[in-house]
Amino acid sequence: MKDLAAVERVSRAELTRLQLGRLQECVARAAARVPLYRERLRQAGASANDIRSLDDLKRLPFTAKSDFRDTYPFGMLAVPMDEIVRIHASSGTTGKPTVVAYTRGDLQTWSEVMARTVMAGGVGPGDVVQNAYGYGLFTGGLGFHYGAELVGAAVIPISGGFTERQLLALRDFGSTVLCATPSYGLHLAEAVEEAGIDPKTLKLRVGFFGAEPWTEGMRRALESRLNLMALNTYGISEVMGPGVSVECSERRGMHVAEDHFLAEIVDPATLQPVARGVQGELVITTLTKEALPLIRYRTRDLTSMDPEPCACGRVLVRIGRITGRTDDMLIIRGVNVYPSQVEHALTQVAGVEPHYLLVIRRADMLDSLEVRVEATAAVAAAGPDAMRGIAAQAKRKLHEVIGLTADVDVVPPKTIERSIGKAKRVEDLRPRD
């Protein structure tokens, strides 16, 4: 097998030359084959010939998720349907899913970036990968599946749910790698504890967690309760699926596969680039996608970028933990609140589990926020007074972190519904205007 990770350690100048050539090809391909881009580029007065450096990226138009809706289902494709060999889709807010498609070449690229993803955790022949991401139209399951197979690991395509079967696989099949959403990983950790299994008797050593925002507190919980190293991953269906970026063992940000994805951070209000290290919206241009090239796609995900060299030796820039989405932001009594901020606050409160739900109501034109969070078994066993005391601590910590007074309800363990995929964190009961 070719050295898939060689490009991660080339000189920065060599990587930039590769990116520039691929960017020019992407723009030319989109202009020639996708009517939406032909018109957008015409309006912007830009063409592939105008791209002489990566700085010229700012001359190009943005793409938004609404463009998928407006061209549903296949209007964004740059190839005829007889070249499409795979179709995936993500749920849509208007009833129509966001449809993405792949050529055979795209699937090969996806497998290779996913191989590099799991290689960042040292995965290879001899590993047993328990893939608890969902299979189907969601891109997570098959992405990790093919990447792990490409590096020679044995894959258990167990998908999400079936918790008893998950435990059997962990014990009897000797799983060394776990792939899951962080919320489902925590659910498995609880199941391990309830089954009386000492996690140190399992062979797990690394987990790849993504598909939803999560915090360092959640990382600590996963690592201590599953006895593994937890690595953060990032992907987005429209761009490719998982495989866009992943942490190395240094765990100081997620390395972007820059030979395939050109990343920018912009101010979501002005769409202008932000200073290095400043949080903004992640924008991605695909450099090698055949079926669905995307130019300056607004992901709506909030993060920052660090271009400094990493101790691991990779030259690839790193993006920070996704702290939320611009469309996930809640405005409560004039205060901007992201669910990840609430999670960050709660993980600093001893006596609660990282299972929570934000309930938002409106009465007499005034919004209120209730945070329901589960008590640990020990706190619940100590009785109502102990739970009320923990609720008071959580209320103070939340005010300190988000600047808003919230009602905190500490509830017994197992009260908040579990999810086998992305966790539901918000229940917004305010009337729609």
Short mmCIF file of C-alpha atoms in Angstrom, two decimals:
data_model
loop_
_atom_site.label_atom_id
_atom_site.label_comp_id
_atom_site.label_asym_id
_atom_site.label_seq_id
_atom_site.Cartn_x
_atom_site.Cartn_y
_atom_site.Cartn_z
CA MET A 1 0.00 0.00 0.00
CA LYS A 2 1.25 3.49 -0.82
CA ASP A 3 2.36 5.77 1.97
CA LEU A 4 -0.95 7.56 2.54
CA ALA A 5 0.46 9.88 5.20
CA ALA A 6 3.55 11.05 3.27
CA VAL A 7 1.82 14.27 2.22
CA GLU A 8 1.30 15.20 5.87
CA ARG A 9 5.05 15.73 6.30
CA VAL A 10 6.10 17.46 3.07
CA SER A 11 7.41 21.02 3.17
CA ARG A 12 4.85 23.77 3.54
CA ALA A 13 5.91 25.19 0.16
CA GLU A 14 5.32 21.85 -1.55
CA LEU A 15 1.90 21.50 0.05
CA THR A 16 0.96 25.03 -1.02
CA ARG A 17 1.93 24.28 -4.65
CA LEU A 18 -0.22 21.16 -4.56
CA GLN A 19 -3.17 23.07 -3.09
CA LEU A 20 -2.92 25.85 -5.66
CA GLY A 21 -2.94 23.48 -8.62
CA ARG A 22 -5.88 21.56 -7.22
CA LEU A 23 -7.79 24.76 -6.40
CA GLN A 24 -7.42 25.93 -10.00
CA GLU A 25 -8.70 22.56 -11.23
CA CYS A 26 -11.63 22.65 -8.82
CA VAL A 27 -12.74 26.11 -9.93
CA ALA A 28 -12.39 25.22 -13.61
CA ARG A 29 -14.38 22.02 -13.09
CA ALA A 30 -17.16 23.76 -11.17
CA ALA A 31 -17.45 26.56 -13.73
CA ALA A 32 -17.62 24.13 -16.63
CA ARG A 33 -20.01 21.59 -15.15
CA VAL A 34 -22.21 23.16 -12.45
CA PRO A 35 -24.66 25.86 -13.57
CA LEU A 36 -24.87 27.39 -10.08
CA TYR A 37 -21.11 27.93 -9.97
CA ARG A 38 -20.93 29.13 -13.56
CA GLU A 39 -23.34 31.94 -12.69
CA ARG A 40 -21.81 32.69 -9.26
CA LEU A 41 -18.30 32.94 -10.70
CA ARG A 42 -19.58 35.13 -13.55
CA GLN A 43 -21.19 37.47 -11.05
CA ALA A 44 -17.99 37.55 -9.00
CA GLY A 45 -15.90 38.23 -12.10
CA ALA A 46 -13.61 35.34 -11.23
CA SER A 47 -12.30 32.30 -13.07
CA ALA A 48 -9.69 29.60 -12.63
CA ASN A 49 -7.23 31.77 -14.56
CA ASP A 50 -7.53 34.43 -11.86
CA ILE A 51 -6.30 32.04 -9.15
CA ARG A 52 -2.56 32.72 -9.01
CA SER A 53 -2.07 32.19 -5.27
CA LEU A 54 -4.07 30.87 -2.36
CA ASP A 55 -4.74 34.48 -1.37
CA ASP A 56 -6.98 34.69 -4.44
CA LEU A 57 -9.40 32.33 -2.71
CA LYS A 58 -11.12 35.39 -1.25
CA ARG A 59 -12.15 36.43 -4.77
CA LEU A 60 -14.39 33.39 -5.06
CA PRO A 61 -18.08 33.24 -4.03
CA PHE A 62 -19.38 31.36 -1.02
CA THR A 63 -21.62 28.29 -1.10
CA ALA A 64 -24.30 27.68 1.54
CA LYS A 65 -26.46 24.76 2.58
CA SER A 66 -29.45 26.52 1.03
CA ASP A 67 -27.83 25.95 -2.37
CA PHE A 68 -28.38 22.21 -1.90
CA ARG A 69 -32.03 22.85 -1.16
CA ASP A 70 -32.45 25.16 -4.13
CA THR A 71 -30.89 22.64 -6.54
CA TYR A 72 -32.39 19.50 -4.92
CA PRO A 73 -31.67 16.70 -5.49
CA PHE A 74 -28.79 16.58 -7.99
CA GLY A 75 -28.32 20.12 -9.28
CA MET A 76 -24.91 20.52 -7.62
CA LEU A 77 -23.37 17.51 -9.35
CA ALA A 78 -20.44 17.97 -11.73
CA VAL A 79 -20.74 14.51 -13.30
CA PRO A 80 -23.56 12.63 -15.02
CA MET A 81 -25.48 10.11 -12.96
CA ASP A 82 -23.86 7.15 -14.70
CA GLU A 83 -20.61 8.11 -12.94
CA ILE A 84 -22.24 8.16 -9.48
CA VAL A 85 -21.68 5.00 -7.42
CA ARG A 86 -22.83 6.16 -3.96
CA ILE A 87 -25.49 8.53 -2.61
CA HIS A 88 -25.67 9.71 1.00
CA ALA A 89 -27.93 12.31 2.58
CA SER A 90 -28.27 14.24 5.80
CA SER A 91 -31.54 15.32 7.38
CA GLY A 92 -32.93 18.62 6.22
CA THR A 93 -34.72 21.27 8.26
CA THR A 94 -37.32 21.84 5.53
CA GLY A 95 -38.21 18.21 4.96
CA LYS A 96 -35.78 17.76 2.08
CA PRO A 97 -32.48 16.04 2.87
CA THR A 98 -29.11 17.41 1.80
CA VAL A 99 -28.06 14.98 -0.91
CA VAL A 100 -24.40 14.19 -1.57
CA ALA A 101 -22.97 11.81 -4.14
CA TYR A 102 -19.66 10.15 -4.92
CA THR A 103 -17.82 8.83 -7.95
CA ARG A 104 -15.59 5.78 -7.65
CA GLY A 105 -12.65 8.17 -7.40
CA ASP A 106 -14.36 10.08 -4.58
CA LEU A 107 -14.82 6.86 -2.61
CA GLN A 108 -11.14 6.07 -3.03
CA THR A 109 -10.23 9.55 -1.76
CA TRP A 110 -12.63 9.19 1.15
CA SER A 111 -11.17 5.82 2.11
CA GLU A 112 -7.67 7.28 2.04
CA VAL A 113 -8.43 10.33 4.20
CA MET A 114 -10.27 8.05 6.62
CA ALA A 115 -7.27 5.72 6.67
CA ARG A 116 -5.14 8.71 7.63
CA THR A 117 -7.72 9.57 10.29
CA VAL A 118 -7.44 6.24 12.07
CA MET A 119 -3.66 6.13 11.49
CA ALA A 120 -3.46 9.30 13.61
CA GLY A 121 -4.44 7.03 16.51
CA GLY A 122 -1.96 4.35 15.53
CA VAL A 123 -4.57 2.00 14.05
CA GLY A 124 -3.31 -0.72 11.71
CA PRO A 125 -3.15 -4.49 11.16
CA GLY A 126 -3.99 -6.41 14.32
CA ASP A 127 -6.47 -3.80 15.57
CA VAL A 128 -10.14 -4.63 16.02
CA VAL A 129 -12.29 -1.59 15.27
CA GLN A 130 -15.74 -1.47 16.86
CA ASN A 131 -17.61 0.95 14.63
CA ALA A 132 -20.62 2.27 16.54
CA TYR A 133 -21.37 5.09 14.12
CA GLY A 134 -24.63 4.67 12.25
CA TYR A 135 -24.63 2.95 8.88
CA GLY A 136 -27.00 4.09 6.14
CA LEU A 137 -27.56 7.52 4.62
CA PHE A 138 -25.46 9.04 7.44
CA THR A 139 -21.83 9.17 6.27
CA GLY A 140 -20.19 8.30 9.60
CA GLY A 141 -20.45 4.52 9.63
CA LEU A 142 -19.19 3.73 6.15
CA GLY A 143 -16.49 6.40 6.32
CA PHE A 144 -14.80 4.84 9.34
CA HIS A 145 -15.48 1.35 8.00
CA TYR A 146 -13.55 1.77 4.76
CA GLY A 147 -10.75 3.77 6.32
CA ALA A 148 -10.13 1.13 8.98
CA GLU A 149 -10.24 -1.68 6.42
CA LEU A 150 -7.76 0.15 4.20
CA VAL A 151 -5.13 0.20 6.95
CA GLY A 152 -5.61 -3.51 7.52
CA ALA A 153 -7.65 -3.47 10.72
CA ALA A 154 -10.52 -5.86 11.40
CA VAL A 155 -13.82 -3.96 11.46
CA ILE A 156 -16.92 -4.84 13.48
CA PRO A 157 -19.76 -3.03 11.63
CA ILE A 158 -21.96 -2.99 14.71
CA SER A 159 -23.52 0.46 14.12
CA GLY A 160 -25.24 2.38 16.93
CA GLY A 161 -27.51 0.90 19.57
CA PHE A 162 -27.73 -2.78 20.55
CA THR A 163 -25.91 -2.02 23.79
CA GLU A 164 -25.76 -5.62 25.00
CA ARG A 165 -24.23 -6.62 21.68
CA GLN A 166 -21.75 -3.76 22.01
CA LEU A 167 -20.64 -5.12 25.39
CA LEU A 168 -20.29 -8.62 23.97
CA ALA A 169 -18.07 -7.31 21.18
CA LEU A 170 -15.94 -5.30 23.59
CA ARG A 171 -15.33 -8.34 25.77
CA ASP A 172 -15.36 -11.31 23.42
CA PHE A 173 -13.99 -9.83 20.17
CA GLY A 174 -11.24 -7.88 21.89
CA SER A 175 -12.03 -4.48 20.37
CA THR A 176 -9.02 -2.18 20.53
CA VAL A 177 -10.62 0.84 18.81
CA LEU A 178 -14.03 2.45 19.35
CA CYS A 179 -15.66 4.80 16.84
CA ALA A 180 -18.78 6.60 18.10
CA THR A 181 -20.39 9.90 18.90
CA PRO A 182 -19.14 11.11 22.30
CA SER A 183 -22.62 10.93 23.80
CA TYR A 184 -23.01 7.32 22.74
CA GLY A 185 -19.49 6.57 23.93
CA LEU A 186 -20.50 7.81 27.36
CA HIS A 187 -23.63 5.66 27.20
CA LEU A 188 -21.44 2.62 26.52
CA ALA A 189 -19.22 3.60 29.44
CA GLU A 190 -22.28 3.56 31.71
CA ALA A 191 -23.29 0.17 30.34
CA VAL A 192 -19.79 -1.17 31.04
CA GLU A 193 -20.05 0.01 34.64
CA GLU A 194 -23.54 -1.37 35.13
CA ALA A 195 -22.41 -4.75 33.77
CA GLY A 196 -19.69 -4.82 36.42
CA ILE A 197 -16.92 -4.82 33.79
CA ASP A 198 -13.60 -3.32 34.81
CA PRO A 199 -12.61 -1.20 31.76
CA LYS A 200 -8.98 -2.11 32.41
CA THR A 201 -9.83 -5.70 31.49
CA LEU A 202 -10.93 -4.55 28.02
CA LYS A 203 -8.44 -4.12 25.19
CA LEU A 204 -9.65 -0.66 24.16
CA ARG A 205 -6.80 1.80 23.68
CA VAL A 206 -8.12 4.56 21.38
CA GLY A 207 -11.49 6.05 20.49
CA PHE A 208 -12.48 8.36 17.61
CA PHE A 209 -15.33 10.63 18.64
CA GLY A 210 -17.14 13.22 16.54
CA ALA A 211 -20.38 14.24 14.77
CA GLU A 212 -21.40 16.52 17.67
CA PRO A 213 -19.66 19.22 19.73
CA TRP A 214 -18.02 17.94 22.92
CA THR A 215 -15.78 19.33 25.59
CA GLU A 216 -12.56 18.52 27.40
CA GLY A 217 -14.67 17.48 30.36
CA MET A 218 -16.38 14.89 28.17
CA ARG A 219 -12.95 13.72 26.99
CA ARG A 220 -11.83 13.17 30.57
CA ALA A 221 -14.99 11.20 31.30
CA LEU A 222 -14.59 8.99 28.23
CA GLU A 223 -10.92 8.35 28.88
CA SER A 224 -11.29 7.50 32.54
CA ARG A 225 -14.41 5.38 32.18
CA LEU A 226 -13.37 3.47 29.05
CA ASN A 227 -9.62 3.40 29.70
CA LEU A 228 -8.67 4.70 26.26
CA MET A 229 -7.21 7.75 24.51
CA ALA A 230 -10.08 9.84 23.09
CA LEU A 231 -9.37 11.64 19.81
CA ASN A 232 -11.57 14.32 18.31
CA THR A 233 -12.56 14.03 14.65
CA TYR A 234 -14.42 16.35 12.30
CA GLY A 235 -16.27 15.92 9.06
CA ILE A 236 -19.32 17.18 7.27
CA SER A 237 -21.45 15.27 4.79
CA GLU A 238 -21.57 17.99 2.16
CA VAL A 239 -17.79 18.20 2.02
CA MET A 240 -17.06 14.45 2.18
CA GLY A 241 -18.15 13.01 5.50
CA PRO A 242 -15.74 12.25 8.32
CA GLY A 243 -12.10 12.53 7.35
CA VAL A 244 -11.75 16.31 7.07
CA SER A 245 -9.65 16.56 10.23
CA VAL A 246 -8.51 14.55 13.25
CA GLU A 247 -6.39 15.00 16.35
CA CYS A 248 -2.98 13.37 16.60
CA SER A 249 -1.69 12.00 19.89
CA GLU A 250 -0.62 15.53 20.89
CA ARG A 251 -4.33 16.43 21.08
CA ARG A 252 -3.81 20.14 20.50
CA GLY A 253 -6.25 20.59 17.64
CA MET A 254 -7.44 18.58 14.65
CA HIS A 255 -5.12 18.37 11.64
CA VAL A 256 -6.96 19.24 8.41
CA ALA A 257 -6.30 16.99 5.39
CA GLU A 258 -5.19 20.08 3.51
CA ASP A 259 -4.27 18.29 0.31
CA HIS A 260 -8.01 17.63 -0.12
CA PHE A 261 -9.73 20.38 1.89
CA LEU A 262 -8.74 24.05 1.93
CA ALA A 263 -9.92 25.60 5.19
CA GLU A 264 -10.61 29.23 6.13
CA ILE A 265 -12.01 30.87 9.25
CA VAL A 266 -14.26 33.88 8.62
CA ASP A 267 -16.38 36.19 10.71
CA PRO A 268 -19.91 34.76 10.27
CA ALA A 269 -21.40 38.26 10.16
CA THR A 270 -18.98 40.02 7.79
CA LEU A 271 -17.58 36.93 6.00
CA GLN A 272 -14.13 38.50 6.27
CA PRO A 273 -11.11 36.45 7.41
CA VAL A 274 -10.39 36.59 11.13
CA ALA A 275 -6.98 36.87 12.77
CA ARG A 276 -5.05 33.72 13.56
CA GLY A 277 -6.41 31.98 16.63
CA VAL A 278 -9.67 33.96 16.64
CA GLN A 279 -12.86 31.93 16.57
CA GLY A 280 -15.10 32.18 13.54
CA GLU A 281 -17.00 30.09 11.02
CA LEU A 282 -15.18 27.28 9.26
CA VAL A 283 -15.31 27.53 5.46
CA ILE A 284 -14.06 24.65 3.30
CA THR A 285 -13.20 24.35 -0.37
CA THR A 286 -12.89 20.81 -1.71
CA LEU A 287 -9.76 20.35 -3.80
CA THR A 288 -10.25 16.85 -5.21
CA LYS A 289 -13.99 16.09 -5.18
CA GLU A 290 -15.19 14.88 -8.57
CA ALA A 291 -18.95 14.47 -8.17
CA LEU A 292 -19.62 17.42 -5.89
CA PRO A 293 -16.95 20.14 -5.90
CA LEU A 294 -17.63 22.84 -3.32
CA ILE A 295 -16.19 26.34 -3.35
CA ARG A 296 -15.95 28.17 -0.03
CA TYR A 297 -18.67 26.14 1.65
CA ARG A 298 -19.97 27.73 4.83
CA THR A 299 -20.12 24.87 7.33
CA ARG A 300 -21.77 26.98 10.07
CA ASP A 301 -19.37 25.33 12.53
CA LEU A 302 -17.48 27.59 14.92
CA THR A 303 -13.78 27.03 15.56
CA SER A 304 -10.35 28.62 15.24
CA MET A 305 -7.21 27.72 13.29
CA ASP A 306 -3.62 27.14 14.39
CA PRO A 307 -0.99 26.99 11.59
CA GLU A 308 1.98 26.50 13.92
CA PRO A 309 4.05 23.32 13.48
CA CYS A 310 2.92 20.37 15.59
CA ALA A 311 5.25 18.24 17.69
CA CYS A 312 3.94 15.19 15.82
CA GLY A 313 5.74 16.34 12.66
CA ARG A 314 2.67 17.01 10.50
CA VAL A 315 2.71 20.27 8.53
CA LEU A 316 -1.09 20.35 8.33
CA VAL A 317 -2.89 23.25 10.01
CA ARG A 318 -5.07 22.43 12.99
CA ILE A 319 -8.56 23.56 13.80
CA GLY A 320 -9.76 23.73 17.36
CA ARG A 321 -12.64 21.91 18.95
CA ILE A 322 -15.99 22.77 17.33
CA THR A 323 -17.68 24.90 19.98
CA GLY A 324 -21.06 25.12 18.28
CA ARG A 325 -22.82 26.12 15.11
CA THR A 326 -23.97 29.54 14.04
CA ASP A 327 -27.45 28.08 13.54
CA ASP A 328 -27.36 26.32 16.94
CA MET A 329 -26.88 29.57 18.83
CA LEU A 330 -29.70 30.30 21.28
CA ILE A 331 -30.60 33.88 22.15
CA ILE A 332 -32.12 33.95 25.62
CA ARG A 333 -32.93 37.33 27.14
CA GLY A 334 -30.42 38.91 24.78
CA VAL A 335 -27.60 36.53 25.72
CA ASN A 336 -26.01 34.27 23.10
CA VAL A 337 -25.82 30.70 24.44
CA TYR A 338 -24.34 27.58 22.82
CA PRO A 339 -25.12 24.10 24.22
CA SER A 340 -21.38 23.38 24.32
CA GLN A 341 -20.94 26.26 26.78
CA VAL A 342 -23.47 24.64 29.08
CA GLU A 343 -21.66 21.31 28.81
CA HIS A 344 -18.36 23.01 29.61
CA ALA A 345 -19.88 24.50 32.77
CA LEU A 346 -21.54 21.29 33.90
CA THR A 347 -18.39 19.20 33.53
CA GLN A 348 -16.80 21.48 36.12
CA VAL A 349 -19.45 20.56 38.71
CA ALA A 350 -18.71 17.47 40.77
CA GLY A 351 -21.69 15.20 41.30
CA VAL A 352 -23.36 15.45 37.89
CA GLU A 353 -23.06 13.38 34.73
CA PRO A 354 -22.53 14.91 31.26
CA HIS A 355 -26.13 14.08 30.30
CA TYR A 356 -28.17 17.25 30.05
CA LEU A 357 -31.07 18.94 28.28
CA LEU A 358 -31.77 22.62 27.77
CA VAL A 359 -35.46 23.50 27.94
CA ILE A 360 -36.41 27.01 26.77
CA ARG A 361 -39.80 28.54 27.44
CA ARG A 362 -41.44 31.95 27.03
CA ALA A 363 -43.99 33.47 29.40
CA ASP A 364 -45.20 37.08 29.36
CA MET A 365 -42.69 37.84 26.57
CA LEU A 366 -39.80 36.72 28.75
CA ASP A 367 -37.61 33.74 27.91
CA SER A 368 -36.46 31.30 30.56
CA LEU A 369 -33.82 28.57 30.47
CA GLU A 370 -34.09 25.35 32.42
CA VAL A 371 -31.09 23.02 32.49
CA ARG A 372 -31.81 19.44 33.39
CA VAL A 373 -28.75 17.43 34.31
CA GLU A 374 -28.36 13.97 35.77
CA ALA A 375 -26.90 13.38 39.20
CA THR A 376 -24.26 10.75 39.74
CA ALA A 377 -25.47 7.58 41.45
CA ALA A 378 -23.73 8.63 44.67
CA VAL A 379 -25.44 12.03 44.79
CA ALA A 380 -28.83 10.50 43.99
CA ALA A 381 -28.37 7.96 46.76
CA ALA A 382 -27.57 10.77 49.21
CA GLY A 383 -31.10 12.11 48.77
CA PRO A 384 -33.00 15.26 47.71
CA ASP A 385 -30.96 17.67 49.83
CA ALA A 386 -27.75 16.55 48.15
CA MET A 387 -29.32 16.97 44.72
CA ARG A 388 -30.57 20.45 45.57
CA GLY A 389 -27.09 21.38 46.79
CA ILE A 390 -25.55 20.23 43.52
CA ALA A 391 -28.22 22.15 41.59
CA ALA A 392 -27.23 25.34 43.41
CA GLN A 393 -23.56 24.76 42.52
CA ALA A 394 -24.44 24.14 38.89
CA LYS A 395 -26.58 27.29 38.79
CA ARG A 396 -23.66 29.39 40.01
CA LYS A 397 -21.24 27.80 37.57
CA LEU A 398 -23.62 28.33 34.65
CA HIS A 399 -24.02 32.00 35.52
CA GLU A 400 -20.26 32.32 35.68
CA VAL A 401 -19.74 30.70 32.25
CA ILE A 402 -22.70 31.92 30.17
CA GLY A 403 -23.65 35.09 32.06
CA LEU A 404 -27.26 34.01 32.43
CA THR A 405 -29.32 32.82 35.37
CA ALA A 406 -30.82 29.43 34.58
CA ASP A 407 -33.11 27.17 36.53
CA VAL A 408 -31.21 23.95 37.22
CA ASP A 409 -32.99 20.69 37.85
CA VAL A 410 -30.70 17.86 38.95
CA VAL A 411 -32.55 14.69 38.09
CA PRO A 412 -31.91 11.02 38.95
CA PRO A 413 -29.59 8.90 36.79
CA LYS A 414 -31.03 7.55 33.53
CA THR A 415 -33.74 10.22 33.46
CA ILE A 416 -32.59 11.99 30.29
CA GLU A 417 -33.18 10.09 27.05
CA ARG A 418 -30.12 8.48 25.48
CA SER A 419 -29.36 8.62 21.77
CA ILE A 420 -27.51 6.12 19.58
CA GLY A 421 -26.45 8.96 17.29
CA LYS A 422 -26.23 12.68 17.85
CA ALA A 423 -27.56 13.64 21.25
CA LYS A 424 -30.60 15.91 21.52
CA ARG A 425 -29.50 18.79 23.74
CA VAL A 426 -32.20 21.44 23.24
CA GLU A 427 -35.98 21.49 23.61
CA ASP A 428 -37.16 24.90 22.52
CA LEU A 429 -40.80 25.34 23.60
CA ARG A 430 -41.06 29.01 22.66
CA PRO A 431 -43.96 29.79 20.28
CA ARG A 432 -42.92 30.33 16.67
CA ASP A 433 -43.80 33.72 15.24
#
